[in-house]
Short mmCIF file of C-alpha atoms in Angstrom, two decimals:
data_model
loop_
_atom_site.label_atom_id
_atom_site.label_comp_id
_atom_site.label_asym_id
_atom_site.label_seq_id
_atom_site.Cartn_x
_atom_site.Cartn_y
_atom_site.Cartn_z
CA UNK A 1 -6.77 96.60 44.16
CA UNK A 2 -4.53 94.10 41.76
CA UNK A 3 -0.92 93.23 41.89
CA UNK A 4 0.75 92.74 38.12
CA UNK A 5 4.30 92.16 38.36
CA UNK A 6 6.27 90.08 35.40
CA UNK A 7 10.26 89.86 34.94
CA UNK A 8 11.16 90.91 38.40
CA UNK A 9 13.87 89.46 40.78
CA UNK A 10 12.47 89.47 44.32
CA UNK A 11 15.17 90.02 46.96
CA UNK A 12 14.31 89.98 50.77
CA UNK A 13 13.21 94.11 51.15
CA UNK A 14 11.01 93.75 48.08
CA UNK A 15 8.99 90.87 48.75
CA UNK A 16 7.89 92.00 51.93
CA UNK A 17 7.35 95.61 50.40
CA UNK A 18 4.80 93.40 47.82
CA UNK A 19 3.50 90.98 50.97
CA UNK A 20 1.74 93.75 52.78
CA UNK A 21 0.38 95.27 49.92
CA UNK A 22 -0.91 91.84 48.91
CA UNK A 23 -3.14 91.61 52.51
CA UNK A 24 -6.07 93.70 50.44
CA UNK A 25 -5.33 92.57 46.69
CA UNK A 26 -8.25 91.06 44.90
CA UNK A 27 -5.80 89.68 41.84
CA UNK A 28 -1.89 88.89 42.29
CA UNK A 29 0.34 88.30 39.47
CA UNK A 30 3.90 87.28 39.68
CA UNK A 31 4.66 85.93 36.57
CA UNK A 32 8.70 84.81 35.77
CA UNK A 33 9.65 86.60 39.48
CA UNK A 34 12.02 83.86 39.95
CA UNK A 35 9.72 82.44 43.53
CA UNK A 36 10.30 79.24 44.73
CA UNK A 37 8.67 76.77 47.44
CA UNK A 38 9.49 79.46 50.44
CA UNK A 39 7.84 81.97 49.14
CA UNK A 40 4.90 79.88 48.22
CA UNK A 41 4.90 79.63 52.37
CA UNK A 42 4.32 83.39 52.81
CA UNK A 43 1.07 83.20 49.95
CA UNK A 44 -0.49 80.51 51.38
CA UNK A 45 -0.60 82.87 54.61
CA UNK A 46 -2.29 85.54 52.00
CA UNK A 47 -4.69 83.36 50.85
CA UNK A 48 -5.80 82.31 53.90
CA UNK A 49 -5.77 86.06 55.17
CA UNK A 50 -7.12 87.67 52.43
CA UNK A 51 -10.99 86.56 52.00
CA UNK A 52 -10.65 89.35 48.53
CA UNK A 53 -8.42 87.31 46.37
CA UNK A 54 -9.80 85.87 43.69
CA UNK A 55 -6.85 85.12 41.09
CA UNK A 56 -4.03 84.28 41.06
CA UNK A 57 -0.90 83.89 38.85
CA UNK A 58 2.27 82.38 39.56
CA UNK A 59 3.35 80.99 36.11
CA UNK A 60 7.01 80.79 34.98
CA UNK A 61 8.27 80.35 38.68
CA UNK A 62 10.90 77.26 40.17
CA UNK A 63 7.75 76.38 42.97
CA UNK A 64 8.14 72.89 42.65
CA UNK A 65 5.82 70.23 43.87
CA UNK A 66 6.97 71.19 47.81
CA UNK A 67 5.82 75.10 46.93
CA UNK A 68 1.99 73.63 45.86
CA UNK A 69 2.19 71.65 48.44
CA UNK A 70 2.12 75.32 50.59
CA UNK A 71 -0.09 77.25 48.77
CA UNK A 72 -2.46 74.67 49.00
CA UNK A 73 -2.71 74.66 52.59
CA UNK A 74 -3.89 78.62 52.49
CA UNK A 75 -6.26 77.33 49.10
CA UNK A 76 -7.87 74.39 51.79
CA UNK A 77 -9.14 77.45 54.23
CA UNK A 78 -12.69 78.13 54.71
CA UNK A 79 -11.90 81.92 54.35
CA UNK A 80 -10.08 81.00 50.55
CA UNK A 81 -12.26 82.51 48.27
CA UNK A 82 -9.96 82.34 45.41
CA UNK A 83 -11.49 81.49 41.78
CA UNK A 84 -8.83 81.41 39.71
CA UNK A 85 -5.38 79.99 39.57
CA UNK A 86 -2.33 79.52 37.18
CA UNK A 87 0.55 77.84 37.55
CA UNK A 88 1.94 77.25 34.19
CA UNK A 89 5.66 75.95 33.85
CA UNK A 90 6.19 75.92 37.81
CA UNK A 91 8.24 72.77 37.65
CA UNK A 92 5.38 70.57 38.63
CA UNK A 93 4.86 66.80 38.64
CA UNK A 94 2.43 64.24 39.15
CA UNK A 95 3.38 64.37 43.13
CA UNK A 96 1.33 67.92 43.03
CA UNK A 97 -1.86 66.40 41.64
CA UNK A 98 -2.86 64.95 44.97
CA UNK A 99 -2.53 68.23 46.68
CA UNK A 100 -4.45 69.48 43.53
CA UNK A 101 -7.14 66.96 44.04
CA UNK A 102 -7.89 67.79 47.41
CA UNK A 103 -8.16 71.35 46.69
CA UNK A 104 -10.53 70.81 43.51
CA UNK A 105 -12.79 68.56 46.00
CA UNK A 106 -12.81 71.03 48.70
CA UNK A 107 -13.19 74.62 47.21
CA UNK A 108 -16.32 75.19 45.04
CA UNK A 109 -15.13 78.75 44.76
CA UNK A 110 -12.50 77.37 42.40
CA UNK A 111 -13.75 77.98 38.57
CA UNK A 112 -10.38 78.05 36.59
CA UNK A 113 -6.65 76.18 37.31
CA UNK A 114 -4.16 76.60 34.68
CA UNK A 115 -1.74 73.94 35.14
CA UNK A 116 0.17 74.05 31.18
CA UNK A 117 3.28 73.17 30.70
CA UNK A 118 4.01 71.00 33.59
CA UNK A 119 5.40 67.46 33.45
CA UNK A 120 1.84 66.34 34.95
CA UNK A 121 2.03 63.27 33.28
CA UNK A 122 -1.06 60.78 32.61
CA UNK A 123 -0.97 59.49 36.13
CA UNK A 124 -1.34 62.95 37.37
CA UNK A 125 -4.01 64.06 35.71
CA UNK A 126 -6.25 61.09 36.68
CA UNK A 127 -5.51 61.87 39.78
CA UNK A 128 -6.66 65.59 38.92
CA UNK A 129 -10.07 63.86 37.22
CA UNK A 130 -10.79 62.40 40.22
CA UNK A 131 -11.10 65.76 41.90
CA UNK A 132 -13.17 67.16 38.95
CA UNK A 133 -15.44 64.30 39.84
CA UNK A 134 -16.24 65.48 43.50
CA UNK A 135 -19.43 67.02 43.94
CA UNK A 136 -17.78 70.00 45.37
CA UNK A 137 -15.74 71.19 42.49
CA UNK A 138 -17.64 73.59 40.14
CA UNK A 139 -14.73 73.80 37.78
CA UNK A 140 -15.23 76.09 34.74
CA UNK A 141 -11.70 75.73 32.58
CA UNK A 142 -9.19 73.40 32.53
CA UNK A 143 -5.85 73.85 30.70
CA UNK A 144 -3.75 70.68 30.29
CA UNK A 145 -1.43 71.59 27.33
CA UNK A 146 2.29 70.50 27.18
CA UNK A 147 1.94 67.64 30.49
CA UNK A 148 2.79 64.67 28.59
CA UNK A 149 0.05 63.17 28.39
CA UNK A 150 -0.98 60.38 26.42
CA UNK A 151 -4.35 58.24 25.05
CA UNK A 152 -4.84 56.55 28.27
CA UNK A 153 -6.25 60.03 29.75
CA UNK A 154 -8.98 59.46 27.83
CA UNK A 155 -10.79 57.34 30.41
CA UNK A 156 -10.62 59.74 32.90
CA UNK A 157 -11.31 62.60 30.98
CA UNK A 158 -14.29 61.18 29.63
CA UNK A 159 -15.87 59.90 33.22
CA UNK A 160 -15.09 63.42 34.76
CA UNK A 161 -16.97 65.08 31.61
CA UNK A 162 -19.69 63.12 32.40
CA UNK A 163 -20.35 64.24 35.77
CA UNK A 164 -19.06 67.82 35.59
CA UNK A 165 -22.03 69.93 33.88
CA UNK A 166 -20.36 73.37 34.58
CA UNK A 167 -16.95 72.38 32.66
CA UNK A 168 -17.05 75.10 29.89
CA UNK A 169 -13.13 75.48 28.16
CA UNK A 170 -10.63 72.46 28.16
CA UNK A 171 -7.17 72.78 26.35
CA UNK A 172 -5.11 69.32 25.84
CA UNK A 173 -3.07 70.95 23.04
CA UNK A 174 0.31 69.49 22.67
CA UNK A 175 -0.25 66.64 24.12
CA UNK A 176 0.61 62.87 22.30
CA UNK A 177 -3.24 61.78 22.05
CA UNK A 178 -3.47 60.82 18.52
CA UNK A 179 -6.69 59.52 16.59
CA UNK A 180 -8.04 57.25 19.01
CA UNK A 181 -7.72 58.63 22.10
CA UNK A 182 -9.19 62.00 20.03
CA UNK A 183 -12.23 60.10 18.58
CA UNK A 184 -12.69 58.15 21.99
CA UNK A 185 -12.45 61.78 23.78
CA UNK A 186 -15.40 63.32 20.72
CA UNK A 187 -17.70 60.51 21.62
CA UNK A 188 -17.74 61.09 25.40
CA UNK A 189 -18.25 64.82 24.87
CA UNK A 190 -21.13 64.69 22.59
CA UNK A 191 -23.13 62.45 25.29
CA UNK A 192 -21.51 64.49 28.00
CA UNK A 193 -23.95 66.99 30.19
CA UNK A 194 -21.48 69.84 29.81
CA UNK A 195 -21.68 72.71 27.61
CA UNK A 196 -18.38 73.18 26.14
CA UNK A 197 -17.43 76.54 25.14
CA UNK A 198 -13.99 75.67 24.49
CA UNK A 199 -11.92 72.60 22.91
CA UNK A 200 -8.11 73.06 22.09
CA UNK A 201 -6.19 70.08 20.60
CA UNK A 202 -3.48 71.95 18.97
CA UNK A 203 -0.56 69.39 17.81
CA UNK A 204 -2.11 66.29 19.11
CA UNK A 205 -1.76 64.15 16.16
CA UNK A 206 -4.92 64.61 14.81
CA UNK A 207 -4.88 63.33 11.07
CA UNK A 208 -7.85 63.13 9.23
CA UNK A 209 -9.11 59.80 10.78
CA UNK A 210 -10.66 61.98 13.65
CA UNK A 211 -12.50 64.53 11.64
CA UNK A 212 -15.67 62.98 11.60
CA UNK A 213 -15.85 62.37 15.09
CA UNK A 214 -14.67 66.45 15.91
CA UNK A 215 -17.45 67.34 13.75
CA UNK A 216 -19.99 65.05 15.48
CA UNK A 217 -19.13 67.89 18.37
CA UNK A 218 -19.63 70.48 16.10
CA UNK A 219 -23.19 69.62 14.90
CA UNK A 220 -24.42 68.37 18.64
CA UNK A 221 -22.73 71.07 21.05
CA UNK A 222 -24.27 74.41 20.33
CA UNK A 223 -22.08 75.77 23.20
CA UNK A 224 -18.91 75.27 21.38
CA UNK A 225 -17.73 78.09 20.47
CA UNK A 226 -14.45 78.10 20.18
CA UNK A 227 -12.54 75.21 18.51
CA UNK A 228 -8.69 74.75 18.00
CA UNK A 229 -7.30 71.79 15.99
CA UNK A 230 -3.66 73.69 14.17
CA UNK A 231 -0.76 71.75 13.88
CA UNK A 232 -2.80 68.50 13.12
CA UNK A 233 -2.10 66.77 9.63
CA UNK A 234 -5.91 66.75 8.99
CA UNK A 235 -5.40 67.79 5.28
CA UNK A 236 -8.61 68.71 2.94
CA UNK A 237 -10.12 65.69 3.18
CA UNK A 238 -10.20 66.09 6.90
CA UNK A 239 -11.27 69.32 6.64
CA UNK A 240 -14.28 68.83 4.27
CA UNK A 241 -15.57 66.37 7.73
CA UNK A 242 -14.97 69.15 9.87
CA UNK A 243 -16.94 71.59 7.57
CA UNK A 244 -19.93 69.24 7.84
CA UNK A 245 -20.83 69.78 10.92
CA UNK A 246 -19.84 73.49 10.97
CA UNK A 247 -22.20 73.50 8.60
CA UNK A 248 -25.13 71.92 10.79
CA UNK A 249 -27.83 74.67 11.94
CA UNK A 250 -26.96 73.38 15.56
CA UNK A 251 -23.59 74.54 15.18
CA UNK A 252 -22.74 78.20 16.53
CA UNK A 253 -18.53 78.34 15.96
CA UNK A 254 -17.19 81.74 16.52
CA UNK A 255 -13.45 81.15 16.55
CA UNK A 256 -11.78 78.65 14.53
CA UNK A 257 -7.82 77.95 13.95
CA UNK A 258 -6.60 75.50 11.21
CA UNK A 259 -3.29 77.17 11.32
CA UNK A 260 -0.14 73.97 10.00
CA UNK A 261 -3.29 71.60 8.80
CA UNK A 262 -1.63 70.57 5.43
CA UNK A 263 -4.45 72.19 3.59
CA UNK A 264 -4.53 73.56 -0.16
CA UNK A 265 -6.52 75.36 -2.32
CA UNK A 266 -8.64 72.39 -2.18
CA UNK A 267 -10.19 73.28 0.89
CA UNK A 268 -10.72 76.51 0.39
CA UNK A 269 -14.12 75.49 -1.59
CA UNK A 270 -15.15 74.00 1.50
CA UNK A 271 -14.70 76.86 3.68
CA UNK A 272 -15.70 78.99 1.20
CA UNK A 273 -19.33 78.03 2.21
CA UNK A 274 -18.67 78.23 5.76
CA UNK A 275 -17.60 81.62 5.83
CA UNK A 276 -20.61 82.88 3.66
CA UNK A 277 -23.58 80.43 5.69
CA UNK A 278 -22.15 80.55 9.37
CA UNK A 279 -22.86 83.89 10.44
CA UNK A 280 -21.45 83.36 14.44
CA UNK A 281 -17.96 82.63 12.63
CA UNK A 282 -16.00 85.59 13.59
CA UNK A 283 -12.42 84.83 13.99
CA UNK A 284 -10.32 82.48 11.39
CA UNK A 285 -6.41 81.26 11.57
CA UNK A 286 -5.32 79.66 8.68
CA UNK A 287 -1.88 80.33 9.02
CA UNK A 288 0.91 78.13 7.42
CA UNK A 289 -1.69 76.51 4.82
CA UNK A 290 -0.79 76.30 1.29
CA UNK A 291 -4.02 78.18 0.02
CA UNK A 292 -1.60 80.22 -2.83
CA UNK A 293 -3.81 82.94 -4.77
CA UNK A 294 -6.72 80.17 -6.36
CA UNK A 295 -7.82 79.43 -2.94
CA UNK A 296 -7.40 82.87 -1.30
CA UNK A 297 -9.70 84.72 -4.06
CA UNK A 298 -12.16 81.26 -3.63
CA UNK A 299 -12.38 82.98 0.42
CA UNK A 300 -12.48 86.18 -0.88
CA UNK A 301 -15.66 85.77 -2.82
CA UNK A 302 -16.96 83.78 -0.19
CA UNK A 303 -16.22 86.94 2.54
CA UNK A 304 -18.32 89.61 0.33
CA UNK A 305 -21.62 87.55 1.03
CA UNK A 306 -23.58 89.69 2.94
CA UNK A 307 -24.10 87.01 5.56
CA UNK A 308 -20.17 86.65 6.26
CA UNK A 309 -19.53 88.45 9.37
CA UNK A 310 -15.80 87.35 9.72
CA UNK A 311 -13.84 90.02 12.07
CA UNK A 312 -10.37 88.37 11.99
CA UNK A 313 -8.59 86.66 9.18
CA UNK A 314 -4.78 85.34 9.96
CA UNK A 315 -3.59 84.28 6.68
CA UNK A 316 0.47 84.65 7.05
CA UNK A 317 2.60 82.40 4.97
CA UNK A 318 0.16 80.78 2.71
CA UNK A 319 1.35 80.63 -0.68
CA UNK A 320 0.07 84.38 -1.79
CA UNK A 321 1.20 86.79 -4.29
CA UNK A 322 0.69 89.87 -5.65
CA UNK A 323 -1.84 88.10 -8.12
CA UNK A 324 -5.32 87.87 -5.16
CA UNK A 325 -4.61 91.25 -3.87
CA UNK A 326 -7.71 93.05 -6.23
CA UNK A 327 -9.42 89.66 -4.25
CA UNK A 328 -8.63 90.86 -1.22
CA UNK A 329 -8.58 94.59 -1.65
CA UNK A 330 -12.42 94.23 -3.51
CA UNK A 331 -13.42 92.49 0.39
CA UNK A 332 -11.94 95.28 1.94
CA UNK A 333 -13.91 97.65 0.04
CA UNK A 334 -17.49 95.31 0.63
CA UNK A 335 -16.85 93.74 3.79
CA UNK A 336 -17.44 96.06 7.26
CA UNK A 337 -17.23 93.61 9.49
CA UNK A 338 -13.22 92.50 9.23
CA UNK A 339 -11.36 94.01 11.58
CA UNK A 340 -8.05 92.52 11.71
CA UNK A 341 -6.20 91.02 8.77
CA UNK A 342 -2.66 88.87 9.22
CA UNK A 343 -1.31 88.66 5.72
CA UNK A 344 2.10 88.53 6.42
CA UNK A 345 4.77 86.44 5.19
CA UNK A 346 3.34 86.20 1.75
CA UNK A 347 5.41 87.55 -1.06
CA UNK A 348 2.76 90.51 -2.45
CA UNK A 349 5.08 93.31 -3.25
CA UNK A 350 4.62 96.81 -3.45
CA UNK A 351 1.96 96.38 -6.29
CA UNK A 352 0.32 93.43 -4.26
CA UNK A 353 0.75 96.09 -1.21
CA UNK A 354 -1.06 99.07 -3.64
CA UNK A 355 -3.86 97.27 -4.78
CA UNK A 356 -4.73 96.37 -0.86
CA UNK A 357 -4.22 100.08 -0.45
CA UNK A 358 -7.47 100.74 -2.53
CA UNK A 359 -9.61 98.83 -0.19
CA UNK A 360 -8.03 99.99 3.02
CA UNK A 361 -8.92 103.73 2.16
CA UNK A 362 -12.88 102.68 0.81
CA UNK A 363 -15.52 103.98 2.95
CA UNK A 364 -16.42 100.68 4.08
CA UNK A 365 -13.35 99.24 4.96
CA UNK A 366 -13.08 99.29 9.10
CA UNK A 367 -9.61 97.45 9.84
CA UNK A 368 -7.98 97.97 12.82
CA UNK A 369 -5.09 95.82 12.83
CA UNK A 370 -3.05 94.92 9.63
CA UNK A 371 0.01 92.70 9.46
CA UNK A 372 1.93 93.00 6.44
CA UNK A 373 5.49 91.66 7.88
CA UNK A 374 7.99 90.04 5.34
CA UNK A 375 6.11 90.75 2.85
CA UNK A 376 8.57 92.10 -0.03
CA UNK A 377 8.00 95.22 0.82
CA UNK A 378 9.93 98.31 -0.19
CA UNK A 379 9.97 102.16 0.43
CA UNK A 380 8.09 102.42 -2.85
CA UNK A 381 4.56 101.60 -0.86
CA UNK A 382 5.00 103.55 1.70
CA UNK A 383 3.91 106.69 0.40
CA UNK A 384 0.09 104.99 -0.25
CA UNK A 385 0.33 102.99 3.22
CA UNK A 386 1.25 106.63 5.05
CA UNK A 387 -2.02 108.11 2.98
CA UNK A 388 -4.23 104.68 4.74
CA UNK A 389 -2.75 105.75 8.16
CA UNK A 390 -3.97 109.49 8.29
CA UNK A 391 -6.68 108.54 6.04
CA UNK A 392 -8.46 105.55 8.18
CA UNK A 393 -8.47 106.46 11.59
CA UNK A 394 -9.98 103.03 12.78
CA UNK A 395 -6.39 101.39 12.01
CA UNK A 396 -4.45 101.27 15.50
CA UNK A 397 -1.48 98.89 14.72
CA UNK A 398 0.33 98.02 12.08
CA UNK A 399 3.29 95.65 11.35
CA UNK A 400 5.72 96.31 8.85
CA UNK A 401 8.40 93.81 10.10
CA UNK A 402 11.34 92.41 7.91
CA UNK A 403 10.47 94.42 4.89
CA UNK A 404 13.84 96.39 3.12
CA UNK A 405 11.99 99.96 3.73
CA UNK A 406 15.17 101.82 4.44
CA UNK A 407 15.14 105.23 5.92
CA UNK A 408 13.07 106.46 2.86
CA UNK A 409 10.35 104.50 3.72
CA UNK A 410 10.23 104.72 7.07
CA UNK A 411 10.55 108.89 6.90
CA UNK A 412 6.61 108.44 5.01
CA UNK A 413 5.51 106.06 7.65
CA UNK A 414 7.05 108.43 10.28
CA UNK A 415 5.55 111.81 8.59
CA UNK A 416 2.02 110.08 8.37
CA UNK A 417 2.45 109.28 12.63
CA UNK A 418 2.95 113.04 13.20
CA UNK A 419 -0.16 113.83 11.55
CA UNK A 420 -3.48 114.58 13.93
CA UNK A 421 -5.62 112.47 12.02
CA UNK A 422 -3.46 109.39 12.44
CA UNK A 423 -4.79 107.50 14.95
CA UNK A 424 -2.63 104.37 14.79
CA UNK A 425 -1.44 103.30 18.42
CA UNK A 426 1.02 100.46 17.39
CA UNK A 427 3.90 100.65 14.94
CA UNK A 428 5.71 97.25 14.38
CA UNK A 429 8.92 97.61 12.64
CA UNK A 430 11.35 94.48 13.46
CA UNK A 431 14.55 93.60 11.68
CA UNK A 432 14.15 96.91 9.32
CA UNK A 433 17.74 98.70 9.11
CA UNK A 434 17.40 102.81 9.61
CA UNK A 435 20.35 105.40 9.80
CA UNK A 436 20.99 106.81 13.12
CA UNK A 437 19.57 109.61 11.76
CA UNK A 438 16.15 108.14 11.46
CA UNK A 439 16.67 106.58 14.34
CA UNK A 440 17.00 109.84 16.39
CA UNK A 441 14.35 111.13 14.28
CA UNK A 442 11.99 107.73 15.63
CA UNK A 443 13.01 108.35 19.18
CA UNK A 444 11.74 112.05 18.82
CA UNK A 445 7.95 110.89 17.28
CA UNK A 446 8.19 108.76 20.24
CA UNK A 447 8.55 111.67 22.85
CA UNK A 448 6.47 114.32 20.94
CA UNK A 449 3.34 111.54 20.48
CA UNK A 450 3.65 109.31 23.49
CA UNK A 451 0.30 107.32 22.66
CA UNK A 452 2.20 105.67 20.03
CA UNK A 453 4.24 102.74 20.58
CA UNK A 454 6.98 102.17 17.90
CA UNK A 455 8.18 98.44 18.61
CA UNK A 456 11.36 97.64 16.82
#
């Protein structure tokens, strides 16, 4: 049984409703419920009741460093079998990391603790490492973005690597490392024991100084899998080091996000390779890059290699235009492995929009999710995009948002939705101005076809 409660006041009659159900829960979430320290008093008592629970989230609550301090009384019982925990912005400070510590020394059952977005602070998060350290703690994922820390965590982040073999995900994104502290960080996890699965260091002033050292990790940690380094100023001469050691046979990348890396066209050469050689590459953000149409059909060429198995492509606001949508469309028509493709906030037009159109409806074309928001988009398109929605009934959602559609266009997109074959399961619509009218007419499709969600 599982508990999954967001957005809720809880007043006196209502949390004790919730506390006996949450005597047999095996996952509680209370997400932005407005709980502070007392009530923290009352879960520690669960916890240390309920042998069954094995997450836990609490994020976006006023707990405090006294409310920890409780739960981690009921977290310190033999009977606590709990695995998981997150307790992302819960007004937390380095005063909580002790209590932390002794839980992360004391509870091998413990595998995840989400701590995000808490003013940790360096000296807190030694203190943390110090836990990791302990034999006991078989700690699995770590997630240290937005707590202020800086390069001196390095140290400690390095000796607790060393000595905990099971770590598998660790986020520091948003955090003031910068190039050092990131190189110093890339050294100790290439000798670490630990098979990383997961390294975030989104915003962490990463230029292009660090590259060679992230791609060191690349080419000698076959377990990373997953690798985030947007909103870093690595530019394309940073990225043509990462791509080295994406390109190493040892490397086995599945998700990578380059999203705000100050890259051009340039790059695009570079990845070009990677995407048509790494065949574990699946999922690709490079959102907020200025790639315009040279670089995008450079990918595009790249993506109809047979060996490209690329499922997700987020390329919003990247410099396109009408001019690489036969690029694009002629992938969509080849490649039947892309599933999702964010190519919003790119100025294609209606004739960019047509062209894609082509693609979309090809036999081999299996997208699911398309984004297409802001996009210069008028009600002349959306004619051809209704025919793709009854036509293609792998597409479940697509976004529309801040295009001038008007109540023409959003009639077609509303007549292709009451159609049986339309399968779509998601309609996103923001910031587009309807009549009441076809407003009325929305709320009906809404009521006569409840598996589809029109978000607006």
């Amino acid at each position: 049984m599982d508990l999954d409660i967001q957005c809720e006041e809880m007043d006196p009659p209502r949390w004790a409703e919730l506390l006996s159900t949450m005597k047999s829960c095996k996952t509680i979430r209370l997400d932005d419920c407005n709980l502070s320290s007392s009530n923290c008093k009352d879960l520690s008592s669960i916890i240390n009741t309920n042998p069954s629970l094995t997450e836990l989230k609490l994020n976006n609550n006023e707990l405090g460093d006294a409310g920890i301090e409780y739960l981690c009384k009921g977290l310190l019982t033999p009977s606590c079998s709990l695995q998981k925990l997150w307790l992302q912005n819960c007004n937390l400070t380095s005063a909580s990391c002790e209590t932390l510590r002794s839980v992360l020394s004391a509870q091998p059952s413990l595998t995840e603790l989400h701590v995000g977005d808490n003013k940790l602070g360096t000296a807190g998060v030694k203190v943390l490492c110090q836990g990791l350290m302990n034999p006991n703690c078989k700690l699995q994922k770590l997630q240290l973005e937005y707590c202020e820390l800086t390069a001196d965590i390095v140290e400690a982040l390095n000796a607790a690597l060393q000595t905990k073999p099971t770590l598998k995900e660790l986020s520091l994104s948003n955090n003031t490392l910068g190039d050092t502290a990131v190189k110093q960080l890339c050294r100790g996890l290439v000798e670490a024991s630990c098979n990383l699965e997961l390294l975030h260091l989104e915003n962490c002033g990463i230029t292009s100084d660090s590259c060679r050292e992230i791609s060191a990790v690349l080419s000698n940690k076959s377990s990373l899998i997953d690798l985030s380094v947007g909103d870093n100023k690595i530019g394309d001469s940073g990225l043509a080091l990462l791509c080295q050691g994406l390109l190493h046979p040892n490397c086995k990348i599945q998700k990578l996000w380059l999203w705000d890396c100050d890259l051009t066209s340039a790059s695009c050469k570079d990845l070009s390779r990677v995407l048509s050689t790494k065949e574990t590459l699946l999922e690709v953000s490079l959102i907020d890059n200025n790639l315009r149409d040279s670089g995008m059909e450079m990918l595009c060429q790249a993506l109809k290699d047979p060996k490209a198995n690329l499922q997700e492509l987020w390329i919003r606001e990247c410099g396109l235009t009408t001019a690489c949508c036969k690029a694009v469309s002629s992938v969509l028509s080849v490649n039947k492995h892309l599933k999702v493709l964010h190519i919003g906030e790119n100025k294609l037009g209606d004739a960019g929009v047509e062209l894609l159109c082509e693609g979309l409806l090809h036999p081999n074309c299996n997208i699911h999710s398309l984004w297409l928001g802001n996009c210069d988009l008028t009600a002349a398109c959306c004619a051809t995009l209704a025919t793709v929605m009854v036509a293609k009934q792998c597409l479940t959602e697509l976004d529309l948002s801040y295009n001038t559609l008007e109540d023409e266009g959003v009639r077609k997109l509303c007549e292709a939705v009451r159609n049986p074959n339309c399968k779509l399961q998601q309609l996103i619509l923001y910031d587009i101005f309807w009549s009441s009218e076809v407003d009325d007419e929305l709320r009906a499709l809404e009521e006569s076809k409840p598996e589809v969600k029109i978000i607006s």
